Short mmCIF file of C-alpha atoms in Angstrom, two decimals:
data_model
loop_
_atom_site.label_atom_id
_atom_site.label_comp_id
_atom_site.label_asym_id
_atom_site.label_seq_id
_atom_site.Cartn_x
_atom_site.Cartn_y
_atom_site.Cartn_z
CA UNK Q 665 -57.11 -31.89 16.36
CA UNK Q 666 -53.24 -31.24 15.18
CA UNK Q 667 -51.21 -34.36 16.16
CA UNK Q 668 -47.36 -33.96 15.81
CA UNK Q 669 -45.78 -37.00 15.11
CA UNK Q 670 -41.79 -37.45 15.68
CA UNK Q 671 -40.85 -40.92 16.11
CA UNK Q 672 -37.63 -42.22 16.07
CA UNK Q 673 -36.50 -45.21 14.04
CA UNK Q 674 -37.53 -48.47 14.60
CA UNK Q 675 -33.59 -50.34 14.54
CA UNK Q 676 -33.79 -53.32 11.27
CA UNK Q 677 -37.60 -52.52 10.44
CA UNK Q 678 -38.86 -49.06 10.28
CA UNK Q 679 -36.94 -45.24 9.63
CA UNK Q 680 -38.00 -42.20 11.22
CA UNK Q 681 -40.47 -41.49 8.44
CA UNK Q 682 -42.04 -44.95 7.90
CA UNK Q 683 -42.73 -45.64 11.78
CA UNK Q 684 -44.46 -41.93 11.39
CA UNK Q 685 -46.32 -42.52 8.37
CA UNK Q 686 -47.82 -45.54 9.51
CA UNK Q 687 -49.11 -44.08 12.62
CA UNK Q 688 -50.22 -41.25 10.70
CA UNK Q 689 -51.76 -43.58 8.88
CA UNK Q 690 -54.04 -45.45 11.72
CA UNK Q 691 -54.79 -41.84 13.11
CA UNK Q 692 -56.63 -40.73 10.03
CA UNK Q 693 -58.06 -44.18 9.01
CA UNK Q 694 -60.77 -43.49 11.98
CA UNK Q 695 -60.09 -39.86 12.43
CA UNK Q 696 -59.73 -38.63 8.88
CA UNK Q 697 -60.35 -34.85 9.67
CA UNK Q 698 -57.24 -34.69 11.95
CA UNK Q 699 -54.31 -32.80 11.03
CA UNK Q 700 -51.59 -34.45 11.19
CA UNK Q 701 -47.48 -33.56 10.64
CA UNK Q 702 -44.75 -36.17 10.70
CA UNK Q 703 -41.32 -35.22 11.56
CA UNK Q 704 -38.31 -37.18 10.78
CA UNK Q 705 -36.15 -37.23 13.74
CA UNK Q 706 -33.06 -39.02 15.33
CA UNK Q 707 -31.02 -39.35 18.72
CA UNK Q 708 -27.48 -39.28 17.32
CA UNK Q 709 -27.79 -42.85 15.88
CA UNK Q 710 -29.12 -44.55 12.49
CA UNK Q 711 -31.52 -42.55 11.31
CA UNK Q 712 -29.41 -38.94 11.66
CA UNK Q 713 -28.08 -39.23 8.15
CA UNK Q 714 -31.49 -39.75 6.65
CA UNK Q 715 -32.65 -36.42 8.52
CA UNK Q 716 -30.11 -34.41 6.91
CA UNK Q 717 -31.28 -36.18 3.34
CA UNK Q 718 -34.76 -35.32 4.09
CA UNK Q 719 -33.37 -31.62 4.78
CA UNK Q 720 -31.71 -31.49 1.64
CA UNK Q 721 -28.54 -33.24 1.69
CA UNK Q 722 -26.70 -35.69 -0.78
CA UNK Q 723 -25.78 -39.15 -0.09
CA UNK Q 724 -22.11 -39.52 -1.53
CA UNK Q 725 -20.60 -43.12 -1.96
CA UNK Q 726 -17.84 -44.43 -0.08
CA UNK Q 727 -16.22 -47.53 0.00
CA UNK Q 728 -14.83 -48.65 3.88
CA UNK Q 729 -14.45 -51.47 6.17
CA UNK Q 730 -16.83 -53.02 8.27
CA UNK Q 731 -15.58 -53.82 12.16
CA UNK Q 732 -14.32 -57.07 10.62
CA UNK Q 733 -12.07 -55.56 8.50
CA UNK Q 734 -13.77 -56.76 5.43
CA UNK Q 735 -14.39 -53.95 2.02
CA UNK Q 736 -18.02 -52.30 2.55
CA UNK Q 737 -19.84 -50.12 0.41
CA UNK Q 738 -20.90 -47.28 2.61
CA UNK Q 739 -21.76 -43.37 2.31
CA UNK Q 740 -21.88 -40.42 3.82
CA UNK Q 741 -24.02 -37.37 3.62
CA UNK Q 742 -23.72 -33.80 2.27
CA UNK Q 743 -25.59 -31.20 3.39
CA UNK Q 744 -24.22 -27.46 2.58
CA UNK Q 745 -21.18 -27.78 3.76
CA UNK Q 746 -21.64 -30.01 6.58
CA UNK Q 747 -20.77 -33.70 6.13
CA UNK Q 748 -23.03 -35.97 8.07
CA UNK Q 749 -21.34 -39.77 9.03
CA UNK Q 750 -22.99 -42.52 11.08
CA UNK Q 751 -21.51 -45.10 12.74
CA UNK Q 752 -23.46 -47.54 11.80
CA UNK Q 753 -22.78 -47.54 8.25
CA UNK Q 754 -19.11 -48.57 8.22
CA UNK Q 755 -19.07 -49.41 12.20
CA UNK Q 756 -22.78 -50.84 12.89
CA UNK Q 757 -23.89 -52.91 14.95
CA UNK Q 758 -24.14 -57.15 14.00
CA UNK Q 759 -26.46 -59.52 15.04
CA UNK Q 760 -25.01 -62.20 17.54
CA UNK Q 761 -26.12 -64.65 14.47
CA UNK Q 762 -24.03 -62.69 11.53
CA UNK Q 763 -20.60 -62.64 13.84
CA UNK Q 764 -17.66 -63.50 13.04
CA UNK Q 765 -15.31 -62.87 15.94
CA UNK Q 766 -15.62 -61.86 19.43
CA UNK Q 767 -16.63 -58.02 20.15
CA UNK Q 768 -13.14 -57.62 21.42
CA UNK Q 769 -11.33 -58.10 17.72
CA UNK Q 770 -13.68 -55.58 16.44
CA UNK Q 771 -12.33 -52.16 15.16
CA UNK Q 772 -13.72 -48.33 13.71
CA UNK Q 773 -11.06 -48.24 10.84
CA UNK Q 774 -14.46 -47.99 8.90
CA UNK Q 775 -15.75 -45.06 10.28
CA UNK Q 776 -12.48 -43.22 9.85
CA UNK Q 777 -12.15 -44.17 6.58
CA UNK Q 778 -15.61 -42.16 5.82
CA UNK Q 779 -14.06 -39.11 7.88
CA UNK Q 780 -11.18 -39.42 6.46
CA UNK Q 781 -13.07 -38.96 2.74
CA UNK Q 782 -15.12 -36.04 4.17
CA UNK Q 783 -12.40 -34.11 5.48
CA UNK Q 784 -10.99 -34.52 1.56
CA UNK Q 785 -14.29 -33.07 0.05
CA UNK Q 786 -14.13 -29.42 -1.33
CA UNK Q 787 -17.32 -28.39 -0.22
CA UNK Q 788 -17.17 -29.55 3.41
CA UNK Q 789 -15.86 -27.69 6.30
CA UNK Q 790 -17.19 -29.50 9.16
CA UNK Q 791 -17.39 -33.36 9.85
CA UNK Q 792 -20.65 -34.53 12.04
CA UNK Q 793 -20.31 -38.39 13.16
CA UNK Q 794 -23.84 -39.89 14.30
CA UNK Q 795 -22.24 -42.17 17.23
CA UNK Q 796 -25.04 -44.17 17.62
CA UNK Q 797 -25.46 -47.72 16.53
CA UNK Q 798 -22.02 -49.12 16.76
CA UNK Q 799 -20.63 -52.51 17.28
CA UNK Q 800 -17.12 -51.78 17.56
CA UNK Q 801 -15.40 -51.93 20.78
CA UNK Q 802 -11.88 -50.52 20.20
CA UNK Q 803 -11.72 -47.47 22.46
CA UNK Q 804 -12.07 -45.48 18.87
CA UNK Q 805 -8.42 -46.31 18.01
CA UNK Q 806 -9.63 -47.71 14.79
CA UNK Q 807 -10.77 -44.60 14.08
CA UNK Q 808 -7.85 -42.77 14.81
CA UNK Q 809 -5.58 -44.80 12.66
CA UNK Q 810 -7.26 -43.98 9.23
CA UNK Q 811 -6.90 -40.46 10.57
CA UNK Q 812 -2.87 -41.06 10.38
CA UNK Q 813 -2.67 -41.51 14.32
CA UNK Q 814 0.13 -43.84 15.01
CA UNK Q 815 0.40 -46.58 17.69
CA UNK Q 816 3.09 -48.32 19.31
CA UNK Q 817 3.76 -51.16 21.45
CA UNK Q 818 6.71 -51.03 23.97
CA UNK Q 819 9.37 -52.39 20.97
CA UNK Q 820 7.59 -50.05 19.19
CA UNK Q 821 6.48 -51.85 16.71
CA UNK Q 822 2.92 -50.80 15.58
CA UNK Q 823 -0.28 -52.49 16.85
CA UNK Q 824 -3.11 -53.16 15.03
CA UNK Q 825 -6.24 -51.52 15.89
CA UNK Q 826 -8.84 -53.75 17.37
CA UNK Q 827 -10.04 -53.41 20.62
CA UNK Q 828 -8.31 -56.39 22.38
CA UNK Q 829 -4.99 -54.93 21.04
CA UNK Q 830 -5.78 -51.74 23.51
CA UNK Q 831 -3.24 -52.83 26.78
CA UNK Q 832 -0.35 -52.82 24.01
CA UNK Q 833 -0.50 -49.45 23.12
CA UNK Q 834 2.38 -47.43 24.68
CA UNK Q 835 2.73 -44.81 22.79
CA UNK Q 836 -0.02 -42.61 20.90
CA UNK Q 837 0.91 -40.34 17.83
CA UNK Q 838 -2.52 -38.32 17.27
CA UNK Q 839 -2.86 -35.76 14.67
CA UNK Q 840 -5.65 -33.47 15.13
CA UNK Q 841 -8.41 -32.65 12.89
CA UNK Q 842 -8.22 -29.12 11.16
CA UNK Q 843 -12.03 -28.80 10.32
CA UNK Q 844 -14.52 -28.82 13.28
CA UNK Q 845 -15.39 -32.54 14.62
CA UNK Q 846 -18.76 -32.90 16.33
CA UNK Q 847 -19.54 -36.70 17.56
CA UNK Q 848 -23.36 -36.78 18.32
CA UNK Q 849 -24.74 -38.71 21.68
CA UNK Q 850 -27.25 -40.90 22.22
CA UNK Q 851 -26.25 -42.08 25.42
CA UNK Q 852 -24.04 -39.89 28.59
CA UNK Q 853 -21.83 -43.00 29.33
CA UNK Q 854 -17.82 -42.16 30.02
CA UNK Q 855 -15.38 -43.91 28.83
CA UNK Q 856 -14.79 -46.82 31.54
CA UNK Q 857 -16.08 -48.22 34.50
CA UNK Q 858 -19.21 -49.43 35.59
CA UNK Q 859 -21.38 -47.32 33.56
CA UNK Q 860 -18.60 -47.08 30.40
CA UNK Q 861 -18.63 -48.69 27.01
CA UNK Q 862 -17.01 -52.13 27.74
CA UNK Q 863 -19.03 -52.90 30.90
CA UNK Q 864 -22.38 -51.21 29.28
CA UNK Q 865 -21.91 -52.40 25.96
CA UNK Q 866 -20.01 -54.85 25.73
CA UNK Q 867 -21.74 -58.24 26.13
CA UNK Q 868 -24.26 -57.21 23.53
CA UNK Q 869 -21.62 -56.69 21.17
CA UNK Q 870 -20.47 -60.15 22.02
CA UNK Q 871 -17.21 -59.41 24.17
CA UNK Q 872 -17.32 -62.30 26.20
CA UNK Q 873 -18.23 -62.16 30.22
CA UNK Q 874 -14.51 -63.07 31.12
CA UNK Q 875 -13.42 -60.45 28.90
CA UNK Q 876 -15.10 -57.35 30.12
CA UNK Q 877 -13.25 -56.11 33.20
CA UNK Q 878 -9.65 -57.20 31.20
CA UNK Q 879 -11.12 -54.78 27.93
CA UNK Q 880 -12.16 -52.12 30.04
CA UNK Q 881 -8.77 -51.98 32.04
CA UNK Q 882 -7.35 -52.24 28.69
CA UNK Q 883 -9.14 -49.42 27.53
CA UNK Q 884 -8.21 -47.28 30.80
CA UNK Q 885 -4.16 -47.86 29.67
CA UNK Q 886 -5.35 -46.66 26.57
CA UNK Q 887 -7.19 -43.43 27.37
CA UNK Q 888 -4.19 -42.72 29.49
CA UNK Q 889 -1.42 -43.11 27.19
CA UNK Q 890 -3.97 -41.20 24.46
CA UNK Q 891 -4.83 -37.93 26.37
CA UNK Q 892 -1.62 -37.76 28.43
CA UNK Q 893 -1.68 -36.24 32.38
CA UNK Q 894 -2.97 -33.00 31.23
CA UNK Q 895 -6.30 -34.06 29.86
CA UNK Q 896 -9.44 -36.11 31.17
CA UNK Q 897 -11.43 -36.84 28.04
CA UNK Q 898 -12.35 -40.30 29.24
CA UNK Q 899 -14.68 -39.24 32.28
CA UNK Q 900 -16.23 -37.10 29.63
CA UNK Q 901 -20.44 -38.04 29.30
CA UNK Q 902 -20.62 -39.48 25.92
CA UNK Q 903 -16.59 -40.36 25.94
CA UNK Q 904 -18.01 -44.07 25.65
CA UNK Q 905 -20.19 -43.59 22.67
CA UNK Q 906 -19.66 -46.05 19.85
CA UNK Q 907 -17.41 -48.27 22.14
CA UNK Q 908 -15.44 -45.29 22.82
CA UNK Q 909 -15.68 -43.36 19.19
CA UNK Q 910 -16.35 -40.68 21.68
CA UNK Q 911 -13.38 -40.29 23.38
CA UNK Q 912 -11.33 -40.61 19.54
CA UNK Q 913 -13.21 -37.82 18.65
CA UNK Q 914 -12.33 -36.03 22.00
CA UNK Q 915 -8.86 -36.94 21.21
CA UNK Q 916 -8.76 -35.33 17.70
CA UNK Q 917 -10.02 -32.07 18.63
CA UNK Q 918 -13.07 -32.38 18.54
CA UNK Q 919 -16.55 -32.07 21.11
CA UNK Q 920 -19.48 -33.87 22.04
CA UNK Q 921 -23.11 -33.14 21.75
CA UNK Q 922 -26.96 -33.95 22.05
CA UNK Q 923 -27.33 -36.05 19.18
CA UNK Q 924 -30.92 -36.04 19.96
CA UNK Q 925 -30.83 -31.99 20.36
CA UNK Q 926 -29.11 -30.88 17.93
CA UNK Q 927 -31.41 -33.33 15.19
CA UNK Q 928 -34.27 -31.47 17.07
CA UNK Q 929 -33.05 -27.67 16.16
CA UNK Q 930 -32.26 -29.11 12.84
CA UNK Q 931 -36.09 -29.88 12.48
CA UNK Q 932 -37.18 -26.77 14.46
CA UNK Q 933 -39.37 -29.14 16.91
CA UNK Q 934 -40.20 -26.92 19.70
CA UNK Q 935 -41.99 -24.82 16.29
CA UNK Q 936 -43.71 -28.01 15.81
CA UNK Q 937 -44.54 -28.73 19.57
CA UNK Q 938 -46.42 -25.36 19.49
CA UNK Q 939 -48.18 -25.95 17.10
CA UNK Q 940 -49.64 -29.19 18.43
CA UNK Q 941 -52.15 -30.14 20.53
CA UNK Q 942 -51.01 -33.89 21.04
CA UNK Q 943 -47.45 -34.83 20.15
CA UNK Q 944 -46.52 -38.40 19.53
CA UNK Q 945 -43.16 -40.05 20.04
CA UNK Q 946 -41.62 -43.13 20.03
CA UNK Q 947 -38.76 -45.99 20.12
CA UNK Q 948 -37.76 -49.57 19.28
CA UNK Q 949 -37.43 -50.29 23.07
CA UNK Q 950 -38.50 -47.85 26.14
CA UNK Q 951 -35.49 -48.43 29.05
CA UNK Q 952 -33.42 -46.89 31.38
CA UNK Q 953 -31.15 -45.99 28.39
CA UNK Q 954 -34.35 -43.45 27.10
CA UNK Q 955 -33.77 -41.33 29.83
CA UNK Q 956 -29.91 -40.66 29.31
CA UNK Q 957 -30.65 -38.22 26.25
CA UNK Q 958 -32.82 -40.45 23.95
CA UNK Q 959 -35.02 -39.16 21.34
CA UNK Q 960 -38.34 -39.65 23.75
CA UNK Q 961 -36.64 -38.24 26.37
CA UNK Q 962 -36.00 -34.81 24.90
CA UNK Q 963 -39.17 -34.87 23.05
CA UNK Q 964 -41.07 -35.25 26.28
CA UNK Q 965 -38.42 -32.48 28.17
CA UNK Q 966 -39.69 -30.15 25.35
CA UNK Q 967 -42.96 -30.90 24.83
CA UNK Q 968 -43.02 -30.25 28.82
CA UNK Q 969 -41.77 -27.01 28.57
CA UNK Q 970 -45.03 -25.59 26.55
CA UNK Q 971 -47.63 -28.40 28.55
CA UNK Q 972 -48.22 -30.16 25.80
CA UNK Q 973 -49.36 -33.77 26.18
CA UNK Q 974 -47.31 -36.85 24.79
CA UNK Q 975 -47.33 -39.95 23.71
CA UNK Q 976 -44.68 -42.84 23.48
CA UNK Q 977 -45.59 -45.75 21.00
CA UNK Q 978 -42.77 -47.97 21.33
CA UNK Q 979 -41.91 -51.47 20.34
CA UNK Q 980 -41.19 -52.44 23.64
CA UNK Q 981 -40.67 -51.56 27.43
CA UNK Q 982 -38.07 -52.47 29.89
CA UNK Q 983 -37.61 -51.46 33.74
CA UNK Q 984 -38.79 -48.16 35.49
CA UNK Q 985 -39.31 -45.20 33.40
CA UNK Q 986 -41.68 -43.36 35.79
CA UNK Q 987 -39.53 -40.05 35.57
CA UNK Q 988 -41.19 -39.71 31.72
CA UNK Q 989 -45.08 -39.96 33.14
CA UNK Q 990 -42.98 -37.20 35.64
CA UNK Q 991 -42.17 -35.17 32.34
CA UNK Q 992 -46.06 -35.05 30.74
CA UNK Q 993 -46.06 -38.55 28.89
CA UNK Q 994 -49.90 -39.78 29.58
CA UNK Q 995 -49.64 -43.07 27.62
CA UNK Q 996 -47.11 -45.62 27.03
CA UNK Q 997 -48.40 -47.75 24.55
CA UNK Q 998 -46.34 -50.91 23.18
CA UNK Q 999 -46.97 -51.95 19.68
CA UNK Q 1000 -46.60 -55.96 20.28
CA UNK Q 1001 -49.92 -57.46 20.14
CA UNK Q 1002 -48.82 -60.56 22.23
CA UNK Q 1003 -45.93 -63.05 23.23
CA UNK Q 1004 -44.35 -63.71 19.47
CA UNK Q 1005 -40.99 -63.47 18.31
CA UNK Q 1006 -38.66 -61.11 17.35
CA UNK Q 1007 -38.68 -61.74 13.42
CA UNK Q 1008 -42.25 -61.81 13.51
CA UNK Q 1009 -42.71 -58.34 15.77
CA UNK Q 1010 -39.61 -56.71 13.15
CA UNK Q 1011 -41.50 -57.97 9.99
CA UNK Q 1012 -44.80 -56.99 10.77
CA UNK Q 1013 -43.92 -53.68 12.54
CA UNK Q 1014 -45.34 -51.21 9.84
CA UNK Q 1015 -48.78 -53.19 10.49
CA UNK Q 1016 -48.42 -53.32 14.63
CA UNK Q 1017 -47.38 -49.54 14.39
CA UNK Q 1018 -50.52 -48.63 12.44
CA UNK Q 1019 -53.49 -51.16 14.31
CA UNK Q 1020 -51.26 -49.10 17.81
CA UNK Q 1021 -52.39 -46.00 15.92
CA UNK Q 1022 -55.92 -46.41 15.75
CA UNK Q 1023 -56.64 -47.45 19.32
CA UNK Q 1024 -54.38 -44.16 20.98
CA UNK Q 1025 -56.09 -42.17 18.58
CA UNK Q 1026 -59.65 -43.11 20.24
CA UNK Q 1027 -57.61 -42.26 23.76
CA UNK Q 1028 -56.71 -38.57 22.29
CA UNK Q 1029 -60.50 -37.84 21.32
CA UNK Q 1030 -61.59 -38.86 24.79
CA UNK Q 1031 -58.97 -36.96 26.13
CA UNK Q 1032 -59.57 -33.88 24.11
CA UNK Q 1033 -61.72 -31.05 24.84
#
């Protein structure tokens, strides 16, 4: 049997190719004459830089700021003549444990900083930022300042960008990017309202309850006085990405896509998927969020699209997700043994996703011709 494995990353335990080995691994411990491919995939988030390593590209060194502020030793990397940033490197995400202010004083300085050192690279002509993974909530205007955008309070004096600084703004200087800009999606979310990156986002980024419909009004004013009368970037899907990275990168000239897609042409899965006669996918947590352009989501679309039969091993499910049984997914199997905690589940992952291996590998030979 040919078993195509594309997994994405397991966030703080496992990458793309580790979650996939290990499965790979459980398969052929009891069915040793399978063959079996692992693909290392992404959705637009961590994970999408490591892709474009595996492909051939060069990690280059940067030093930027974290969403504190604070000096950070990050990188970017280089593949031909494509520079490939994530968020979460200079941006990412932190623990409610590790914080150090409210979500609110947060900013993406950091992730401009990178762009900012692409752009000056002699070999690279376009700029691709993974937008997945953040823990900035600052409407992007972090990101916009170490691009040389300017902003202004109303005695125009200049504010400083952090996300609860966003009702000040009243005037927006924004210099536009020469090279092509691509942000990549994981999520379709605009920029505010109900279903936007302060109301979505927020609280698990620590902006506190009382906060979030002040921010996101905030970060309304902003997108106005940003894109003018003339333009609606902010009710663009994917305008909320990285607490609104999206909508900077709008701003600058630049577009949105599929980060899960376009990681999917780069690894020519549907080439994969036809070769296959099971294919095997997978996330840290199964939710509502999967089906808004997730990795397991467009696996299963694709994998759909030639009848082939999936699987999701996942670290956890949340809420409905009937639509992907809908889509061809026959088995949803969660990797947690029993009730334990969260360090426990994260350190012992490679082990959970391996012992999850072995037992939907005995489901495929049933189900097999």
């Amino acid at each position: 049997m040919k078993i195509l494995v594309a997994v994405d990353s397991f966030k703080g335990s496992l990458s793309s190719l580790d979650a996939g080995r290990a499965i790979a691994s459980g398969l052929l411990e009891v069915f040793p004459s399978w063959d079996i491919r692992v693909l290392p995939v992404a959705d637009g988030g961590e994970g999408t830089a490591a892709v474009a390593q595996f492909l051939g590209g060069k990690i280059i060194p940067a030093e930027c700021q974290d969403i504190y502020g604070r000096l950070h030793a990050g990188y970017w990397v280089l593949w031909n003549d494509t520079a490939i940033i994530e968020v979460a490197v200079a941006s990412g995400f932190v623990t409610p444990d590790k914080r150090l202010r409210d979500g609110d004083a947060t900013t993406s300085y950091g992730t401009g900083q990178l762009i900012r050192q692409a752009l000056s690279h002699p070999d690279v002509s376009r700029v691709i930022v993974a937008l997945g993974g953040s823990g900035s909530t600052d409407g992007g205007m972090g990101l916009m300042a170490a691009l040389d955008c300017d902003f202004f309070d109303q005695d125009h004096n200049p504010v400083k960008p952090l996300g609860r600084y966003l009702g000040r703004v009243m005037e927006a200087r924004i210099q536009p990017i020469t090279k092509p800009l691509i942000g990549l999606t994981d999520v379709n979310v605009p920029l505010t309202g109900t279903n936007g990156a302060v109301m979505m986002f927020g609280p698990q980024k620590g902006v506190p309850s009382q906060r979030l419909n002040s921010l996101d009004q905030d970060m309304a004013h902003f997108a106005q006085i940003v894109q003018g009368p003339n333009h609606h970037w902010d009710d663009i899907p994917g305008a909320g990405s990285a607490g609104g990275m999206g909508f900077a990168i709008l701003a600058l000239g630049g577009i949105l896509q599929s980060g899960a897609e376009v990681v999917a042409n780069w690894v020519s899965l549907d080439e994969w998927i036809n070769w296959a006669d099971w294919i095997i996918t997978g996330e840290g947590k199964l939710d509502s969020q999967t089906l808004q352009g997730k990795l397991v989501n467009i696996v299963t679309e694709r994998s759909h699209l030639q009848n082939k039969p999936v699987v999701a091993i996942v670290g956890s499910r949340a809420g409905r997700v009937e639509d992907l049984y809908k889509k061809g997914v026959r088995l949803i199997y969660p990797i947690v043994p029993g009730p334990l905690s969260l360090d426990e589940a994260m350190t012992n992952a490679r082990c959970y996703m391996r012992d999850a291996a072995i037992h939907v590998g005995f489901t495929l030979e049933q189900c097999h011709p």
